Coordinates of C-alpha atoms and ligand atoms in Angstrom, one line a residue:
X80 CA 0.0 0.0 0.0
X81 CA 1.3 3.5 -0.8
X82 CA 1.6 5.8 2.2
X83 CA 1.7 9.6 2.1
X84 CA 3.7 9.9 5.3
X85 CA 5.7 7.6 7.5
X86 CA 7.8 7.8 10.6
X87 CA 10.8 5.5 11.0
X88 CA 13.0 5.1 14.1
X89 CA 16.4 3.6 14.7
X90 CA 19.0 3.5 17.4
X91 CA 22.8 4.0 17.2
X92 CA 25.0 1.0 17.7
X93 CA 28.5 0.6 19.2
X94 CA 31.0 -1.9 17.7
X95 CA 32.7 -4.2 20.2
X96 CA 34.8 -5.8 17.4
X97 CA 35.5 -2.8 15.3
X98 CA 35.1 -2.0 11.6
X99 CA 38.0 0.1 10.3
X100 CA 39.1 0.1 6.7
X101 CA 37.4 -0.6 3.4
X102 CA 38.0 -3.2 0.7
X103 CA 36.2 -1.0 -1.9
X104 CA 35.7 2.6 -1.1
X105 CA 33.4 3.3 -4.0
X106 CA 30.8 0.6 -2.9
X107 CA 31.6 1.3 0.7
X108 CA 32.6 -2.4 1.4
X109 CA 34.3 -3.1 4.7
X110 CA 37.8 -4.7 4.8
X111 CA 36.8 -6.5 8.0
X112 CA 33.6 -7.8 9.6
X113 CA 32.4 -6.4 12.9
X114 CA 30.2 -7.1 15.9
X115 CA 28.0 -4.5 17.6
X116 CA 25.4 -3.8 20.2
X117 CA 22.4 -1.6 19.3
X118 CA 21.5 0.9 22.0
X119 CA 18.1 1.8 23.5
X120 CA 17.4 5.4 24.7
X121 CA 19.4 7.2 22.0
X122 CA 17.2 7.5 18.9
X123 CA 16.8 8.9 15.4
X124 CA 13.3 9.7 14.4
X125 CA 12.7 10.3 10.7
X126 CA 9.5 11.6 9.1
X127 CA 9.2 11.2 5.3
X128 CA 6.3 12.8 3.5
X129 CA 5.5 12.0 -0.1
X130 CA 4.2 14.8 -2.3
X131 CA 3.1 15.1 -6.0
X132 CA 5.0 13.4 -8.8
X133 CA 8.6 14.7 -9.4
X134 CA 9.1 16.9 -12.4
X135 CA 11.8 14.6 -13.9
X136 CA 12.2 10.9 -14.1
X137 CA 13.7 10.4 -10.6
X138 CA 12.9 10.8 -6.9
X139 CA 13.4 14.3 -5.7
X140 CA 14.0 15.5 -2.1
X141 CA 12.8 19.1 -2.0
X142 CA 13.2 19.5 1.8
X143 CA 15.7 17.9 4.2
X144 CA 15.7 19.1 7.8
X145 CA 18.2 17.8 10.4
X146 CA 17.1 18.6 13.9
X147 CA 15.0 21.5 12.6
X148 CA 17.7 23.1 10.4
X149 CA 18.0 22.7 6.6
X150 CA 20.7 20.3 5.6
X151 CA 23.6 21.2 3.3
X152 CA 23.0 20.6 -0.4
X153 CA 25.7 18.0 -0.5
X154 CA 23.9 15.8 2.0
X155 CA 20.6 16.3 0.3
X156 CA 22.1 15.2 -3.0
X157 CA 23.7 12.2 -1.4
X158 CA 20.4 11.1 0.1
X159 CA 18.6 11.7 -3.1
X160 CA 21.1 9.4 -4.9
X161 CA 20.4 6.8 -2.3
X162 CA 16.6 7.2 -2.7
X163 CA 17.0 6.7 -6.5
X164 CA 19.1 3.6 -6.0
X165 CA 16.2 2.2 -3.9
X166 CA 13.5 3.4 -6.2
X167 CA 11.9 0.5 -8.1
X168 CA 10.2 2.5 -10.9
X169 CA 6.8 1.4 -9.6
X170 CA 4.8 4.4 -10.7
X171 CA 5.7 8.1 -11.1
X172 CA 8.7 9.0 -8.9
X173 CA 7.6 11.2 -6.0
X174 CA 8.9 14.4 -4.4
X175 CA 9.9 13.7 -0.8
X176 CA 10.2 15.9 2.3
X177 CA 12.4 14.5 5.1
X178 CA 12.5 15.7 8.6
X179 CA 14.9 13.9 10.9
X180 CA 15.6 14.4 14.6
X181 CA 18.1 12.9 17.0
X182 CA 17.4 12.9 20.8
X183 CA 21.2 13.1 21.3
X184 CA 24.0 15.3 19.9
X185 CA 24.6 14.8 16.2
X186 CA 28.2 14.2 14.8
X187 CA 29.7 14.0 18.3
X188 CA 31.0 10.5 18.1
X189 CA 27.7 8.9 19.2
X190 CA 27.0 7.1 15.9
X191 CA 24.3 9.4 14.6
X192 CA 25.1 8.4 11.0
X193 CA 24.4 4.7 11.8
X194 CA 21.0 5.4 13.3
X195 CA 20.3 8.1 10.7
X196 CA 20.9 5.9 7.7
X197 CA 19.2 2.9 9.3
X198 CA 16.0 5.0 9.9
X199 CA 16.3 6.6 6.4
X200 CA 16.5 3.4 4.4
X201 CA 13.8 1.8 6.6
X202 CA 11.6 4.8 6.0
X203 CA 12.4 5.0 2.2
X204 CA 11.6 1.4 1.8
X205 CA 8.1 2.0 3.2
X206 CA 7.3 5.4 1.5
X207 CA 8.6 4.2 -1.9
X208 CA 6.7 1.0 -1.5
X209 CA 9.8 -1.1 -2.2
X210 CA 9.5 -4.2 0.1
X211 CA 13.2 -5.0 0.0
X212 CA 14.3 -8.1 1.9
X213 CA 16.7 -7.8 4.9
X214 CA 19.9 -8.3 2.9
X215 CA 18.9 -5.7 0.3
X216 CA 18.1 -3.2 3.0
X217 CA 21.4 -4.0 4.6
X218 CA 23.1 -3.1 1.4
X219 CA 21.4 0.3 1.1
X220 CA 22.2 1.1 4.7
X221 CA 25.8 0.1 4.2
X222 CA 26.1 2.4 1.1
X223 CA 25.0 5.3 3.4
X224 CA 27.5 4.3 6.2
X225 CA 29.2 1.0 6.9
X226 CA 28.0 0.8 10.5
X227 CA 24.4 1.8 9.6
X228 CA 23.6 -1.7 8.4
X229 CA 24.1 -3.0 11.9
X230 CA 21.5 -0.6 13.3
X231 CA 18.8 -2.4 11.2
X232 CA 18.8 -5.0 14.0
X233 CA 18.4 -4.9 17.8
X234 CA 20.7 -6.5 20.4
X235 CA 23.9 -8.1 19.3
X236 CA 24.6 -7.9 15.6
X237 CA 27.2 -9.3 13.2
X238 CA 28.3 -7.6 10.0
X239 CA 30.0 -9.8 7.5
X240 CA 32.9 -8.4 5.4
X241 CA 31.7 -10.5 2.5
X242 CA 33.8 -11.8 -0.4
X243 CA 31.7 -10.9 -3.5
X244 CA 33.0 -7.9 -5.5
X245 CA 29.5 -6.4 -5.7
X246 CA 29.1 -6.5 -1.9
X247 CA 26.0 -8.6 -2.0
X248 CA 27.3 -10.7 0.9
X249 CA 28.6 -7.8 3.0
X250 CA 25.5 -7.7 5.2
X251 CA 24.5 -7.4 8.8
X252 CA 22.6 -10.2 10.7
X253 CA 21.3 -10.6 14.2
X254 CA 23.3 -12.6 16.7
X255 CA 21.4 -12.3 20.0
X256 CA 18.3 -10.3 21.0
X257 CA 18.4 -7.2 23.2
X258 CA 16.4 -8.9 26.1
X259 CA 18.5 -12.1 26.0
X260 CA 21.5 -10.4 27.6
X261 CA 20.5 -6.9 28.9
X262 CA 23.8 -5.1 29.2
X263 CA 24.0 -1.5 30.5
X264 CA 25.9 1.2 28.6
X265 CA 27.3 4.5 30.0
X266 CA 28.7 6.9 27.5
X267 CA 31.1 9.6 28.8
X268 CA 31.1 12.6 26.6
X269 CA 34.5 14.3 26.9
X270 CA 34.2 16.8 24.0
X271 CA 31.3 18.4 22.2
X272 CA 33.3 19.6 19.1
X273 CA 32.9 17.7 15.8
X274 CA 35.5 15.1 15.0
X275 CA 38.6 16.3 13.1
X276 CA 38.9 13.5 10.7
X277 CA 35.8 11.6 9.5
X278 CA 35.7 7.8 9.7
X279 CA 35.7 7.6 5.9
X280 CA 38.9 9.7 5.5
X281 CA 40.6 8.2 8.5
X282 CA 40.0 4.6 7.2
X283 CA 41.4 5.5 3.8
X284 CA 44.5 7.1 5.4
X285 CA 45.0 4.1 7.6
X286 CA 44.6 1.6 4.8
X287 CA 47.1 3.5 2.6
X288 CA 49.8 4.3 5.3
X289 CA 49.5 2.2 8.5
X290 CA 52.0 -0.7 8.5
X291 CA 49.7 -2.6 10.8
X292 CA 46.8 -2.7 8.4
X293 CA 47.5 -6.2 6.9
X294 CA 47.8 -7.6 10.4
X295 CA 44.5 -5.9 11.5
X296 CA 42.7 -7.5 8.6
X297 CA 44.3 -10.9 9.1
X298 CA 43.3 -11.2 12.7
X299 CA 39.7 -10.0 12.5
X300 CA 37.9 -13.3 11.7
X301 CA 39.5 -15.0 14.7
X302 CA 38.4 -12.1 17.0
X303 CA 34.9 -12.2 15.5
X304 CA 34.5 -15.9 16.0
X305 CA 35.7 -15.7 19.6
X306 CA 33.5 -12.7 20.4
X307 CA 30.4 -14.4 18.8
X308 CA 31.0 -17.4 21.0
X309 CA 31.4 -15.2 24.1
X310 CA 28.0 -13.5 23.3
X311 CA 26.2 -16.8 22.7
X312 CA 27.6 -18.0 26.1
X313 CA 26.9 -14.7 27.8
X314 CA 30.5 -14.8 29.0
X315 CA 31.1 -11.2 30.1
X316 CA 34.8 -11.4 31.0
X317 CA 35.6 -13.0 27.7
X318 CA 33.7 -10.4 25.7
X319 CA 35.3 -7.7 27.8
X320 CA 38.8 -8.9 27.0
X321 CA 38.1 -9.3 23.3
X322 CA 36.3 -5.9 23.0
X323 CA 39.1 -3.9 24.7
X324 CA 41.6 -5.8 22.6
X325 CA 39.8 -4.9 19.4
X326 CA 39.4 -1.2 20.5
X327 CA 43.0 -0.7 21.4
X328 CA 44.2 -2.6 18.3
X329 CA 42.1 -0.3 16.1
X330 CA 43.5 2.8 17.8
X331 CA 47.1 1.5 17.6
X332 CA 46.5 0.9 13.9
X333 CA 45.2 4.5 13.5
X334 CA 48.0 6.0 15.5
X335 CA 50.5 4.3 13.2
X336 CA 49.0 6.0 10.1
X337 CA 50.8 9.0 8.5
X338 CA 49.9 11.5 9.8
X339 CA 48.8 9.5 12.9
X340 CA 45.1 9.7 13.9
X341 CA 44.8 10.6 17.6
X342 CA 41.1 10.8 18.6
X343 CA 41.6 10.7 22.4
X344 CA 41.9 13.6 24.8
X345 CA 43.2 13.5 28.4
X346 CA 39.7 12.7 29.8
X347 CA 39.3 9.8 27.4
X348 CA 42.5 8.2 28.8
X349 CA 41.5 9.0 32.4
X350 CA 38.2 7.1 31.8
X351 CA 40.0 4.1 30.3
X352 CA 42.2 3.9 33.4
X353 CA 39.3 4.2 35.8
X354 CA 37.3 1.5 33.9
X355 CA 40.3 -0.8 34.2
X356 CA 40.6 0.0 37.9
X357 CA 36.9 -0.8 38.4
X358 CA 37.2 -4.1 36.5
X359 CA 40.2 -5.0 38.7
X360 CA 38.0 -4.4 41.7
X361 CA 35.5 -6.9 40.4
X362 CA 33.0 -4.6 38.7
X363 CA 31.6 -6.0 35.4
X364 CA 32.6 -3.2 33.0
X365 CA 34.8 -2.7 30.0
X366 CA 35.5 0.2 27.6
X367 CA 35.4 0.9 23.9
X368 CA 36.2 4.0 22.0
X369 CA 35.3 4.9 18.4
X370 CA 36.7 7.5 16.0
X371 CA 36.3 10.3 18.6
X372 CA 37.1 11.1 22.2
X373 CA 33.9 9.7 23.8
X374 CA 34.2 6.6 26.0
X375 CA 31.6 3.9 26.0
X376 CA 31.5 1.8 29.2
X377 CA 29.8 -1.5 28.6
X378 CA 28.5 -2.8 31.9
X379 CA 27.2 -6.2 33.0
X380 CA 23.4 -6.1 33.7
X381 CA 22.7 -3.9 36.7
X382 CA 26.2 -2.3 37.0
X383 CA 25.4 0.9 35.1
X384 CA 24.6 3.1 38.2
X385 CA 27.9 2.3 40.0
X386 CA 29.9 2.9 36.8
X387 CA 28.1 6.2 36.0
X388 CA 28.7 7.5 39.5
X389 CA 32.4 7.0 39.1
X390 CA 32.8 8.2 35.5
X391 CA 30.7 11.3 36.2
X392 CA 33.4 12.5 38.7
X393 CA 36.3 12.4 36.3
X394 CA 37.8 15.7 35.3
X395 CA 36.9 16.6 31.7
X396 CA 33.7 14.4 31.5
X397 CA 31.1 16.8 30.3
X398 CA 27.9 14.6 30.3
X399 CA 26.9 11.0 30.6
X400 CA 24.4 9.2 28.5
X401 CA 22.8 6.0 29.8
X402 CA 21.3 3.3 27.6
X403 CA 20.5 -0.4 27.5
X404 CA 20.3 -2.6 24.5
X405 CA 17.6 -1.6 22.0
X406 CA 15.6 -2.8 19.0
X407 CA 16.3 -2.6 15.3
X408 CA 15.1 0.1 12.9
X409 CA 11.3 0.1 12.2
X410 CA 8.4 2.1 10.9
X411 CA 6.4 3.4 13.9
X412 CA 3.7 5.3 12.1
X413 CA 2.2 5.4 8.6
X414 CA -0.8 7.0 6.9
Ligands
LIG1450 C1 35.2 3.5 14.6 O1 30.4 3.4 9.7 O2 31.0 5.8 10.3 O3 32.9 3.6 14.7 O4 31.4 3.5 6.4 O5 32.9 5.4 6.2 O6 30.5 5.7 7.0 P1 31.7 4.8 6.9 O7 32.2 4.6 8.4 P2 31.5 4.5 9.8 O8 32.7 3.9 10.7 C2 32.5 3.4 12.0 C3 33.9 3.2 12.5 C4 33.9 3.0 14.0 C5 33.9 1.5 14.3 C6 32.6 0.8 14.1 O9 31.5 1.3 14.3 O10 32.7 -0.4 13.7

């Protein structure tokens, strides 16, 4: 059925076994697989309205609002290209108006592009009446942003690197439901300025210049297999060891690029030491850090309050966000 307006929601996700590097930059194909958790609480909500037929033979986005402000033309063009890749030529192409809101800071290292693209492709699939299957939706989300494919699912999610040249097997798939192992997440925000080097640019620089890149790629499948087993067995200590290993290995790899990528600040490092100290005292918690200075503390069920109390006291921690594990992207309203 054709809808005139829909609302789609998606949550950001955090990789525990990291994606860093592309095997094909043009198709946005990852050089390595990854394993993530989808968060609750933090959310992108995207409303898409369908107007009259477009003047030309393609889908046209005439309005794109991000948190109430008009988006730059470059982003509007990019989303329009994605909408046209999804368009199935089933009737006259429409004009779309898109209004998207995050209930958390955008472009501050909290994975807003993952939830943003996951909500977008889920919403476009509905408003354009496409009915793509899960792997096709995964492909469209991945074209937007590699990590976005993982936000299509809730709980623990695996993203395959895939072997096909066209990327048809580089898809995300669910591993364990959010309610099957309800971890707590505390995010310590240590800077509110936008990141200096985007993930896309940073990955390309790393692939081209870091001497550790081949070793990073060679070790990833072993890490993914071990982490998947730890998730299935709900083995927190094992998952903690593997996640911190993947995080520090990724940052080591980035630091060895030329020029080196250094995303941390002093408060980032202070949080990492504090989380290690907590874990040594028997608290179920481990850290992970993405391409930015924010620290994500992943806590065993029920440990979030204790961890938040300690991280909130660290010099340089500006705010804390709390989350649990959340659901995948979905359409929440349609008319
Ligand atoms: C460090 O998915 O943002 O957060 O595919 O270029 O859009 P693009 O990159 P993106 O990279 C995420 C990198 C990371 C690790 C991860 O989420 O796996």
